[in-house]
Amino acid sequence: MLEWGAFQAQTGAMIPSNWYNIVPDLPAPPPPPLHPGTRQPVGPDDLAPLFPMELIAQEVSGERFVPIPPEVLDVYRLWRPTPLIRARRLEKALGTPARIYYKYEGVSPAGSHKPNTAVPQAYYNAQEGVRLLTTETGAGQWGSALAFACAQFDVECQIWMVRASYDQKPYRRSLMQVYGATVHASPSTLTGAGSKVLADHPDSPGSLGIAISEAVEVAAATPDARYALGSVLNHVLMHQTVIGEEALQQLPEMPDLVIGCTGGGSNFAGLTFPFLREKLAGRISTVFRAVEPAACPSFTRGVYAYDFGDTAGLTPLLKMHTLGHSFVPDPIHAGGLRYHGMSPLLSHMYDLGLFEAVTRAQSECFEAGVRFARTEGIVPAPEPTHALAETIAEALRCKESGEEKVILTALCGHGHFDLAAYDRHLAGRLEDYTLPQDRIDQALTELPA
């Protein structure tokens, strides 16, 4: 019986041998992270308590291509290359002349794109003798991926799962435990950061910012422990570029429009960066569009400023589009998109005008997810339904105009662990939330001076 990767390779696609680093190709370099005390750019010594040196080197690398270690490729072969599929039945149902393709990452062991970076992060930590990795997770996709990756390299794993998702998705928690991880609801009483939140807000639904604070606190205080992040940072986005590199091989025609959902930015970056390379070189004229939840709109309603990446202020200062590190999003079902900020690299690129950003409400997104499931047969995770909602809207605009636009989107994970949210949608109990401006304004008053 062929491995999935071997079967895919027979169809013409190959796993890339390198990750792509877009930074050297940008028209201007991104602003550096700053030490919150000195306001000077952070150096390797500042990051060493949290990350292994190889990942620190990748974070600041000036190389366009970084070789993927053979040990990482060996694990990738369990599911990569992932399929690129034309959504013909969705096109027919919409009556659109647009041609819609989607890159499906739900075939990975964790059911999402997250193992693309979890595996190399676990590998590099194991190479440096790290005994324990800590992390946060929102929807549970990243936690599942890191738990799986740690099992491959015999590293212990502790995960702080945002309370709203911890309660909504018990089987995601079970999957992490099957892979061998210990899972805590965040905020928890196990850390100073979590205890402080609970003292002020005993019923807090949690947020990615709070969970990051807890995981960072434990990693920094524990010998032989390090922290792993599932999005936001440069090396994470770079690891995800295997998605776009494969898509470039697989597509029979170049896209006019590439659409992806954004929370921290890894899925969107992974699909778009290789195509952006081609556009920056003048070889294509593709438009790129990020889609974020209306309840957590960091691109479209946040400010571009230096801010902490976590709630407690334990991280370096990152220049990013942010709603303020104290902002706690409402418990929308797209838990992986409930982050107050956006990747600094993507924020810089958005500021340069390299892509667009729009928002979608969750009821429209779940409706798109149901429509996709009933035509293409795959139940999407809540996060990529944002990209699907925008894809469907664009396809219907093409129906009106008659334009035969080629659209590529990222179906970054399946929704098998999200059926409780689909139940609420089908029962008419899923409410949209319009974020009041005063909540954003209040959080922004607490930006670092």
Tab-separated table of N, CA and C in Angstrom, residues 50-199:
chain	number	residue	atom	x	y	z
A	50	LEU	N	13.258	30.841	25.114
A	50	LEU	CA	11.989	30.341	24.585
A	50	LEU	C	12.153	29.439	23.367
A	51	PHE	N	13.172	29.681	22.526
A	51	PHE	CA	13.271	28.973	21.257
A	51	PHE	C	14.659	28.379	21.066
A	52	PRO	N	14.774	27.261	20.344
A	52	PRO	CA	16.094	26.719	20.011
A	52	PRO	C	16.796	27.625	19.002
A	53	MET	N	18.120	27.560	18.960
A	53	MET	CA	18.897	28.495	18.154
A	53	MET	C	18.589	28.361	16.662
A	54	GLU	N	18.291	27.178	16.191
A	54	GLU	CA	18.015	27.019	14.763
A	54	GLU	C	16.766	27.796	14.371
A	55	LEU	N	15.727	27.781	15.208
A	55	LEU	CA	14.518	28.543	14.900
A	55	LEU	C	14.763	30.047	15.041
A	56	ILE	N	15.597	30.450	15.980
A	56	ILE	CA	15.950	31.866	16.108
A	56	ILE	C	16.661	32.324	14.839
A	57	ALA	N	17.562	31.478	14.325
A	57	ALA	CA	18.273	31.814	13.090
A	57	ALA	C	17.302	31.934	11.921
A	58	GLN	N	16.313	31.056	11.863
A	58	GLN	CA	15.317	31.130	10.790
A	58	GLN	C	14.447	32.376	10.929
A	59	GLU	N	14.200	32.794	12.155
A	59	GLU	CA	13.353	33.969	12.394
A	59	GLU	C	13.951	35.227	11.773
A	60	VAL	N	15.270	35.302	11.735
A	60	VAL	CA	15.934	36.506	11.223
A	60	VAL	C	16.718	36.227	9.942
A	61	SER	N	16.476	35.090	9.334
A	61	SER	CA	17.264	34.675	8.170
A	61	SER	C	17.097	35.627	6.990
A	62	GLY	N	18.198	35.831	6.272
A	62	GLY	CA	18.171	36.601	5.040
A	62	GLY	C	18.243	35.719	3.806
A	63	GLU	N	18.208	34.403	4.012
A	63	GLU	CA	18.252	33.450	2.896
A	63	GLU	C	16.861	33.269	2.304
A	64	ARG	N	16.767	33.232	0.979
A	64	ARG	CA	15.469	33.067	0.324
A	64	ARG	C	14.921	31.658	0.502
A	65	PHE	N	15.799	30.674	0.580
A	65	PHE	CA	15.353	29.287	0.717
A	65	PHE	C	16.123	28.615	1.850
A	66	VAL	N	15.391	27.886	2.696
A	66	VAL	CA	15.974	27.177	3.832
A	66	VAL	C	15.701	25.691	3.645
A	67	PRO	N	16.745	24.838	3.596
A	67	PRO	CA	16.534	23.412	3.363
A	67	PRO	C	15.693	22.753	4.458
A	68	ILE	N	14.796	21.878	4.062
A	68	ILE	CA	13.982	21.109	5.009
A	68	ILE	C	14.771	19.869	5.417
A	69	PRO	N	15.018	19.650	6.712
A	69	PRO	CA	15.819	18.491	7.143
A	69	PRO	C	15.186	17.168	6.696
A	70	PRO	N	16.005	16.166	6.378
A	70	PRO	CA	15.464	14.858	5.967
A	70	PRO	C	14.515	14.254	6.991
A	71	GLU	N	14.809	14.461	8.291
A	71	GLU	CA	13.941	13.895	9.331
A	71	GLU	C	12.553	14.518	9.307
A	72	VAL	N	12.483	15.801	8.946
A	72	VAL	CA	11.190	16.478	8.829
A	72	VAL	C	10.463	16.014	7.571
A	73	LEU	N	11.188	15.907	6.470
A	73	LEU	CA	10.579	15.405	5.236
A	73	LEU	C	10.013	14.010	5.425
A	74	ASP	N	10.701	13.203	6.231
A	74	ASP	CA	10.238	11.831	6.466
A	74	ASP	C	8.862	11.826	7.126
A	75	VAL	N	8.620	12.762	8.054
A	75	VAL	CA	7.296	12.854	8.691
A	75	VAL	C	6.293	13.499	7.736
A	76	TYR	N	6.716	14.515	7.005
A	76	TYR	CA	5.835	15.153	6.021
A	76	TYR	C	5.231	14.122	5.057
A	77	ARG	N	6.007	13.092	4.725
A	77	ARG	CA	5.553	12.114	3.733
A	77	ARG	C	4.323	11.333	4.191
A	78	LEU	N	3.970	11.422	5.464
A	78	LEU	CA	2.739	10.774	5.931
A	78	LEU	C	1.507	11.364	5.257
A	79	TRP	N	1.577	12.645	4.848
A	79	TRP	CA	0.397	13.275	4.239
A	79	TRP	C	0.693	14.236	3.091
A	80	ARG	N	1.933	14.622	2.897
A	80	ARG	CA	2.272	15.568	1.842
A	80	ARG	C	2.785	14.829	0.621
A	81	PRO	N	2.584	15.400	-0.594
A	81	PRO	CA	1.871	16.625	-0.901
A	81	PRO	C	0.368	16.485	-0.637
A	82	THR	N	-0.265	17.592	-0.280
A	82	THR	CA	-1.708	17.579	-0.075
A	82	THR	C	-2.419	17.877	-1.397
A	83	PRO	N	-3.667	17.437	-1.528
A	83	PRO	CA	-4.341	17.581	-2.825
A	83	PRO	C	-4.772	19.009	-3.133
A	84	LEU	N	-4.692	19.353	-4.400
A	84	LEU	CA	-5.302	20.564	-4.926
A	84	LEU	C	-6.488	20.120	-5.775
A	85	ILE	N	-7.677	20.634	-5.457
A	85	ILE	CA	-8.919	20.127	-6.036
A	85	ILE	C	-9.687	21.273	-6.682
A	86	ARG	N	-10.240	21.020	-7.848
A	86	ARG	CA	-11.132	22.008	-8.439
A	86	ARG	C	-12.545	21.755	-7.923
A	87	ALA	N	-13.185	22.791	-7.427
A	87	ALA	CA	-14.516	22.688	-6.809
A	87	ALA	C	-15.602	22.764	-7.881
A	88	ARG	N	-15.649	21.785	-8.753
A	88	ARG	CA	-16.564	21.819	-9.893
A	88	ARG	C	-18.032	21.784	-9.462
A	89	ARG	N	-18.327	21.000	-8.423
A	89	ARG	CA	-19.722	20.891	-8.000
A	89	ARG	C	-20.192	22.185	-7.326
A	90	LEU	N	-19.284	22.849	-6.611
A	90	LEU	CA	-19.623	24.155	-6.037
A	90	LEU	C	-19.826	25.169	-7.156
A	91	GLU	N	-18.947	25.159	-8.152
A	91	GLU	CA	-19.101	26.066	-9.294
A	91	GLU	C	-20.470	25.879	-9.952
A	92	LYS	N	-20.856	24.613	-10.155
A	92	LYS	CA	-22.130	24.316	-10.815
A	92	LYS	C	-23.301	24.813	-9.977
A	93	ALA	N	-23.223	24.584	-8.648
A	93	ALA	CA	-24.308	25.012	-7.763
A	93	ALA	C	-24.455	26.531	-7.754
A	94	LEU	N	-23.336	27.233	-7.875
A	94	LEU	CA	-23.364	28.697	-7.878
A	94	LEU	C	-23.731	29.259	-9.248
A	95	GLY	N	-23.597	28.437	-10.274
A	95	GLY	CA	-23.862	28.921	-11.633
A	95	GLY	C	-22.868	29.966	-12.078
A	96	THR	N	-21.626	29.830	-11.632
A	96	THR	CA	-20.618	30.839	-11.897
A	96	THR	C	-19.679	30.417	-13.027
A	97	PRO	N	-19.205	31.360	-13.826
A	97	PRO	CA	-18.167	31.029	-14.802
A	97	PRO	C	-16.772	30.988	-14.185
A	98	ALA	N	-16.659	31.383	-12.910
A	98	ALA	CA	-15.365	31.344	-12.233
A	98	ALA	C	-14.913	29.901	-12.054
A	99	ARG	N	-13.607	29.705	-12.052
A	99	ARG	CA	-13.037	28.388	-11.780
A	99	ARG	C	-12.402	28.440	-10.393
A	100	ILE	N	-12.877	27.576	-9.496
A	100	ILE	CA	-12.483	27.610	-8.087
A	100	ILE	C	-11.618	26.391	-7.772
A	101	TYR	N	-10.442	26.637	-7.218
A	101	TYR	CA	-9.553	25.568	-6.758
A	101	TYR	C	-9.327	25.733	-5.256
A	102	TYR	N	-9.172	24.614	-4.564
A	102	TYR	CA	-8.809	24.709	-3.152
A	102	TYR	C	-7.708	23.716	-2.820
A	103	LYS	N	-6.781	24.180	-2.003
A	103	LYS	CA	-5.678	23.359	-1.495
A	103	LYS	C	-6.124	22.805	-0.157
A	104	TYR	N	-6.244	21.470	-0.061
A	104	TYR	CA	-6.869	20.843	1.114
A	104	TYR	C	-5.828	20.295	2.079
A	105	GLU	N	-5.702	20.964	3.236
A	105	GLU	CA	-4.738	20.575	4.264
A	105	GLU	C	-5.339	19.663	5.338
A	106	GLY	N	-6.627	19.339	5.209
A	106	GLY	CA	-7.282	18.512	6.220
A	106	GLY	C	-6.865	17.053	6.204
A	107	VAL	N	-6.007	16.645	5.249
A	107	VAL	CA	-5.563	15.249	5.192
A	107	VAL	C	-4.413	14.967	6.150
A	108	SER	N	-3.908	15.984	6.844
A	108	SER	CA	-2.807	15.757	7.789
A	108	SER	C	-3.308	14.991	9.011
A	109	PRO	N	-2.388	14.397	9.798
A	109	PRO	CA	-2.817	13.657	10.995
A	109	PRO	C	-3.680	14.476	11.942
A	110	ALA	N	-3.377	15.763	12.087
A	110	ALA	CA	-4.149	16.621	12.984
A	110	ALA	C	-5.367	17.233	12.309
A	111	GLY	N	-5.515	17.017	10.997
A	111	GLY	CA	-6.678	17.525	10.279
A	111	GLY	C	-6.590	18.970	9.860
A	112	SER	N	-5.364	19.530	9.829
A	112	SER	CA	-5.199	20.930	9.438
A	112	SER	C	-3.796	21.147	8.894
A	113	HIS	N	-3.494	22.418	8.560
A	113	HIS	CA	-2.168	22.788	8.057
A	113	HIS	C	-1.120	22.883	9.151
A	114	LYS	N	-1.510	22.854	10.399
A	114	LYS	CA	-0.595	23.157	11.498
A	114	LYS	C	0.608	22.215	11.630
A	115	PRO	N	0.509	20.922	11.284
A	115	PRO	CA	1.715	20.088	11.402
A	115	PRO	C	2.872	20.530	10.511
A	116	ASN	N	2.604	21.359	9.484
A	116	ASN	CA	3.691	21.824	8.620
A	116	ASN	C	4.771	22.562	9.399
A	117	THR	N	4.384	23.241	10.476
A	117	THR	CA	5.371	23.900	11.332
A	117	THR	C	5.585	23.169	12.651
A	118	ALA	N	4.592	22.435	13.128
A	118	ALA	CA	4.757	21.704	14.390
A	118	ALA	C	5.874	20.676	14.285
A	119	VAL	N	5.943	19.986	13.162
A	119	VAL	CA	6.960	18.932	13.002
A	119	VAL	C	8.370	19.514	13.040
A	120	PRO	N	8.699	20.541	12.228
A	120	PRO	CA	10.051	21.084	12.355
A	120	PRO	C	10.337	21.720	13.710
A	121	GLN	N	9.343	22.341	14.338
A	121	GLN	CA	9.596	22.913	15.655
A	121	GLN	C	9.929	21.839	16.680
A	122	ALA	N	9.189	20.739	16.666
A	122	ALA	CA	9.498	19.641	17.585
A	122	ALA	C	10.868	19.045	17.267
A	123	TYR	N	11.176	18.921	15.984
A	123	TYR	CA	12.468	18.345	15.574
A	123	TYR	C	13.636	19.197	16.066
A	124	TYR	N	13.607	20.504	15.807
A	124	TYR	CA	14.728	21.361	16.202
A	124	TYR	C	14.885	21.413	17.719
A	125	ASN	N	13.774	21.406	18.455
A	125	ASN	CA	13.869	21.371	19.912
A	125	ASN	C	14.470	20.060	20.407
A	126	ALA	N	14.052	18.954	19.812
A	126	ALA	CA	14.603	17.657	20.204
A	126	ALA	C	16.100	17.603	19.928
A	127	GLN	N	16.531	18.209	18.814
A	127	GLN	CA	17.952	18.230	18.461
A	127	GLN	C	18.778	18.963	19.497
A	128	GLU	N	18.172	19.932	20.182
A	128	GLU	CA	18.893	20.694	21.203
A	128	GLU	C	18.665	20.148	22.614
A	129	GLY	N	18.049	18.982	22.714
A	129	GLY	CA	17.894	18.331	24.008
A	129	GLY	C	16.753	18.850	24.855
A	130	VAL	N	15.807	19.528	24.255
A	130	VAL	CA	14.654	20.039	25.004
A	130	VAL	C	13.773	18.872	25.437
A	131	ARG	N	13.379	18.885	26.709
A	131	ARG	CA	12.544	17.811	27.265
A	131	ARG	C	11.061	18.098	27.135
A	132	LEU	N	10.669	19.396	27.250
A	132	LEU	CA	9.257	19.777	27.305
A	132	LEU	C	9.003	20.969	26.400
A	133	LEU	N	7.934	20.896	25.603
A	133	LEU	CA	7.454	22.035	24.835
A	133	LEU	C	6.109	22.476	25.390
A	134	THR	N	5.944	23.787	25.587
A	134	THR	CA	4.662	24.336	26.006
A	134	THR	C	4.086	25.161	24.869
A	135	THR	N	2.783	25.254	24.820
A	135	THR	CA	2.142	26.077	23.806
A	135	THR	C	0.726	26.413	24.214
A	136	GLU	N	0.097	27.271	23.403
A	136	GLU	CA	-1.320	27.586	23.540
A	136	GLU	C	-2.044	27.005	22.335
A	137	THR	N	-3.363	26.918	22.432
A	137	THR	CA	-4.161	26.570	21.259
A	137	THR	C	-5.534	27.199	21.396
A	138	GLY	N	-6.075	27.653	20.260
A	138	GLY	CA	-7.405	28.251	20.251
A	138	GLY	C	-8.433	27.199	19.916
A	139	ALA	N	-8.604	26.919	18.632
A	139	ALA	CA	-9.582	25.924	18.201
A	139	ALA	C	-9.131	24.511	18.528
A	140	GLY	N	-7.847	24.316	18.784
A	140	GLY	CA	-7.324	22.992	19.078
A	140	GLY	C	-6.526	22.399	17.932
A	141	GLN	N	-6.541	23.038	16.772
A	141	GLN	CA	-5.787	22.501	15.642
A	141	GLN	C	-4.286	22.550	15.905
A	142	TRP	N	-3.800	23.691	16.401
A	142	TRP	CA	-2.371	23.799	16.679
A	142	TRP	C	-1.964	22.866	17.812
A	143	GLY	N	-2.760	22.795	18.868
A	143	GLY	CA	-2.433	21.893	19.964
A	143	GLY	C	-2.371	20.448	19.506
A	144	SER	N	-3.315	20.040	18.668
A	144	SER	CA	-3.308	18.674	18.127
A	144	SER	C	-2.049	18.432	17.308
A	145	ALA	N	-1.673	19.429	16.505
A	145	ALA	CA	-0.507	19.280	15.645
A	145	ALA	C	0.777	19.163	16.456
A	146	LEU	N	0.933	20.019	17.474
A	146	LEU	CA	2.164	19.956	18.266
A	146	LEU	C	2.211	18.672	19.090
A	147	ALA	N	1.067	18.232	19.601
A	147	ALA	CA	1.036	16.962	20.341
A	147	ALA	C	1.492	15.816	19.443
A	148	PHE	N	0.995	15.787	18.212
A	148	PHE	CA	1.416	14.768	17.240
A	148	PHE	C	2.910	14.875	16.962
A	149	ALA	N	3.386	16.091	16.718
A	149	ALA	CA	4.792	16.289	16.370
A	149	ALA	C	5.713	15.887	17.520
A	150	CYS	N	5.344	16.248	18.740
A	150	CYS	CA	6.170	15.880	19.894
A	150	CYS	C	6.257	14.362	20.049
A	151	ALA	N	5.173	13.667	19.722
A	151	ALA	CA	5.192	12.205	19.796
A	151	ALA	C	6.188	11.612	18.804
A	152	GLN	N	6.411	12.300	17.671
A	152	GLN	CA	7.353	11.791	16.671
A	152	GLN	C	8.796	11.893	17.137
A	153	PHE	N	9.089	12.849	18.034
A	153	PHE	CA	10.476	13.087	18.439
A	153	PHE	C	10.684	12.924	19.943
A	154	ASP	N	9.736	12.279	20.617
A	154	ASP	CA	9.858	11.925	22.034
A	154	ASP	C	10.099	13.150	22.916
A	155	VAL	N	9.263	14.168	22.722
A	155	VAL	CA	9.309	15.388	23.531
A	155	VAL	C	7.976	15.520	24.268
A	156	GLU	N	8.010	15.858	25.553
A	156	GLU	CA	6.772	16.077	26.303
A	156	GLU	C	6.085	17.353	25.815
A	157	CYS	N	4.767	17.412	25.990
A	157	CYS	CA	4.004	18.550	25.480
A	157	CYS	C	2.930	18.962	26.480
A	158	GLN	N	2.918	20.264	26.838
A	158	GLN	CA	1.853	20.819	27.672
A	158	GLN	C	1.169	21.937	26.904
A	159	ILE	N	-0.168	21.912	26.904
A	159	ILE	CA	-0.946	22.827	26.068
A	159	ILE	C	-1.962	23.577	26.915
A	160	TRP	N	-1.986	24.909	26.754
A	160	TRP	CA	-3.020	25.737	27.374
A	160	TRP	C	-4.060	26.046	26.297
A	161	MET	N	-5.258	25.490	26.468
A	161	MET	CA	-6.322	25.609	25.475
A	161	MET	C	-7.324	26.667	25.931
A	162	VAL	N	-7.602	27.628	25.047
A	162	VAL	CA	-8.538	28.704	25.364
A	162	VAL	C	-9.840	28.110	25.908
A	163	ARG	N	-10.280	28.626	27.060
A	163	ARG	CA	-11.423	28.038	27.777
A	163	ARG	C	-12.655	27.855	26.892
A	164	ALA	N	-12.974	28.849	26.052
A	164	ALA	CA	-14.159	28.738	25.197
A	164	ALA	C	-14.071	27.509	24.306
A	165	SER	N	-12.905	27.264	23.717
A	165	SER	CA	-12.729	26.097	22.852
A	165	SER	C	-12.611	24.813	23.678
A	166	TYR	N	-11.980	24.902	24.846
A	166	TYR	CA	-11.853	23.745	25.748
A	166	TYR	C	-13.235	23.177	26.061
A	167	ASP	N	-14.209	24.073	26.267
A	167	ASP	CA	-15.567	23.639	26.575
A	167	ASP	C	-16.334	23.212	25.322
A	168	GLN	N	-16.117	23.935	24.208
A	168	GLN	CA	-16.868	23.660	22.986
A	168	GLN	C	-16.389	22.402	22.265
A	169	LYS	N	-15.100	22.060	22.431
A	169	LYS	CA	-14.492	21.009	21.605
A	169	LYS	C	-13.769	19.966	22.457
A	170	PRO	N	-14.519	19.173	23.230
A	170	PRO	CA	-13.862	18.188	24.097
A	170	PRO	C	-13.085	17.121	23.329
A	171	TYR	N	-13.500	16.823	22.105
A	171	TYR	CA	-12.796	15.770	21.374
A	171	TYR	C	-11.486	16.255	20.781
A	172	ARG	N	-11.337	17.557	20.524
A	172	ARG	CA	-10.024	18.094	20.186
A	172	ARG	C	-9.065	17.854	21.359
A	173	ARG	N	-9.570	18.136	22.564
A	173	ARG	CA	-8.767	17.900	23.765
A	173	ARG	C	-8.396	16.426	23.867
A	174	SER	N	-9.362	15.554	23.585
A	174	SER	CA	-9.092	14.109	23.640
A	174	SER	C	-8.011	13.710	22.642
A	175	LEU	N	-8.046	14.295	21.442
A	175	LEU	CA	-7.040	13.962	20.435
A	175	LEU	C	-5.645	14.342	20.910
A	176	MET	N	-5.501	15.516	21.518
A	176	MET	CA	-4.202	15.926	22.050
A	176	MET	C	-3.715	14.936	23.106
A	177	GLN	N	-4.634	14.477	23.942
A	177	GLN	CA	-4.261	13.533	24.984
A	177	GLN	C	-3.907	12.166	24.399
A	178	VAL	N	-4.590	11.762	23.335
A	178	VAL	CA	-4.233	10.512	22.652
A	178	VAL	C	-2.798	10.578	22.150
A	179	TYR	N	-2.395	11.735	21.632
A	179	TYR	CA	-1.025	11.911	21.149
A	179	TYR	C	-0.018	12.047	22.292
A	180	GLY	N	-0.503	12.161	23.542
A	180	GLY	CA	0.387	12.165	24.700
A	180	GLY	C	0.556	13.491	25.395
A	181	ALA	N	-0.185	14.525	24.978
A	181	ALA	CA	-0.039	15.855	25.571
A	181	ALA	C	-0.880	16.000	26.843
A	182	THR	N	-0.476	16.926	27.708
A	182	THR	CA	-1.268	17.349	28.855
A	182	THR	C	-1.955	18.662	28.475
A	183	VAL	N	-3.269	18.750	28.711
A	183	VAL	CA	-4.046	19.902	28.255
A	183	VAL	C	-4.673	20.615	29.451
A	184	HIS	N	-4.481	21.925	29.529
A	184	HIS	CA	-5.063	22.750	30.586
A	184	HIS	C	-6.013	23.769	29.967
A	185	ALA	N	-7.148	24.018	30.630
A	185	ALA	CA	-8.026	25.102	30.212
A	185	ALA	C	-7.390	26.428	30.602
A	186	SER	N	-7.438	27.403	29.691
A	186	SER	CA	-6.852	28.727	29.945
A	186	SER	C	-7.928	29.806	29.911
A	187	PRO	N	-7.967	30.691	30.917
A	187	PRO	CA	-6.982	30.888	31.981
A	187	PRO	C	-7.058	29.810	33.058
A	188	SER	N	-5.897	29.486	33.634
A	188	SER	CA	-5.799	28.458	34.663
A	188	SER	C	-5.192	29.049	35.929
A	189	THR	N	-5.269	28.290	37.003
A	189	THR	CA	-4.650	28.708	38.263
A	189	THR	C	-3.213	28.207	38.364
A	190	LEU	N	-2.710	27.577	37.289
A	190	LEU	CA	-1.371	26.998	37.307
A	190	LEU	C	-0.283	28.044	37.078
A	191	THR	N	-0.673	29.229	36.625
A	191	THR	CA	0.305	30.272	36.325
A	191	THR	C	-0.113	31.594	36.953
A	192	GLY	N	0.857	32.478	37.112
A	192	GLY	CA	0.534	33.804	37.617
A	192	GLY	C	-0.340	34.579	36.658
A	193	ALA	N	-0.053	34.438	35.348
A	193	ALA	CA	-0.841	35.156	34.349
A	193	ALA	C	-2.297	34.709	34.359
A	194	GLY	N	-2.515	33.400	34.415
A	194	GLY	CA	-3.886	32.879	34.432
A	194	GLY	C	-4.612	33.225	35.712
A	195	SER	N	-3.916	33.132	36.831
A	195	SER	CA	-4.536	33.431	38.122
A	195	SER	C	-4.986	34.891	38.191
A	196	LYS	N	-4.183	35.780	37.610
A	196	LYS	CA	-4.546	37.200	37.623
A	196	LYS	C	-5.823	37.452	36.815
A	197	VAL	N	-5.922	36.816	35.660
A	197	VAL	CA	-7.125	36.977	34.845
A	197	VAL	C	-8.343	36.460	35.590
A	198	LEU	N	-8.223	35.289	36.212
A	198	LEU	CA	-9.361	34.694	36.914
A	198	LEU	C	-9.763	35.515	38.137
A	199	ALA	N	-8.793	36.142	38.766
A	199	ALA	CA	-9.123	36.989	39.921
A	199	ALA	C	-9.985	38.174	39.491
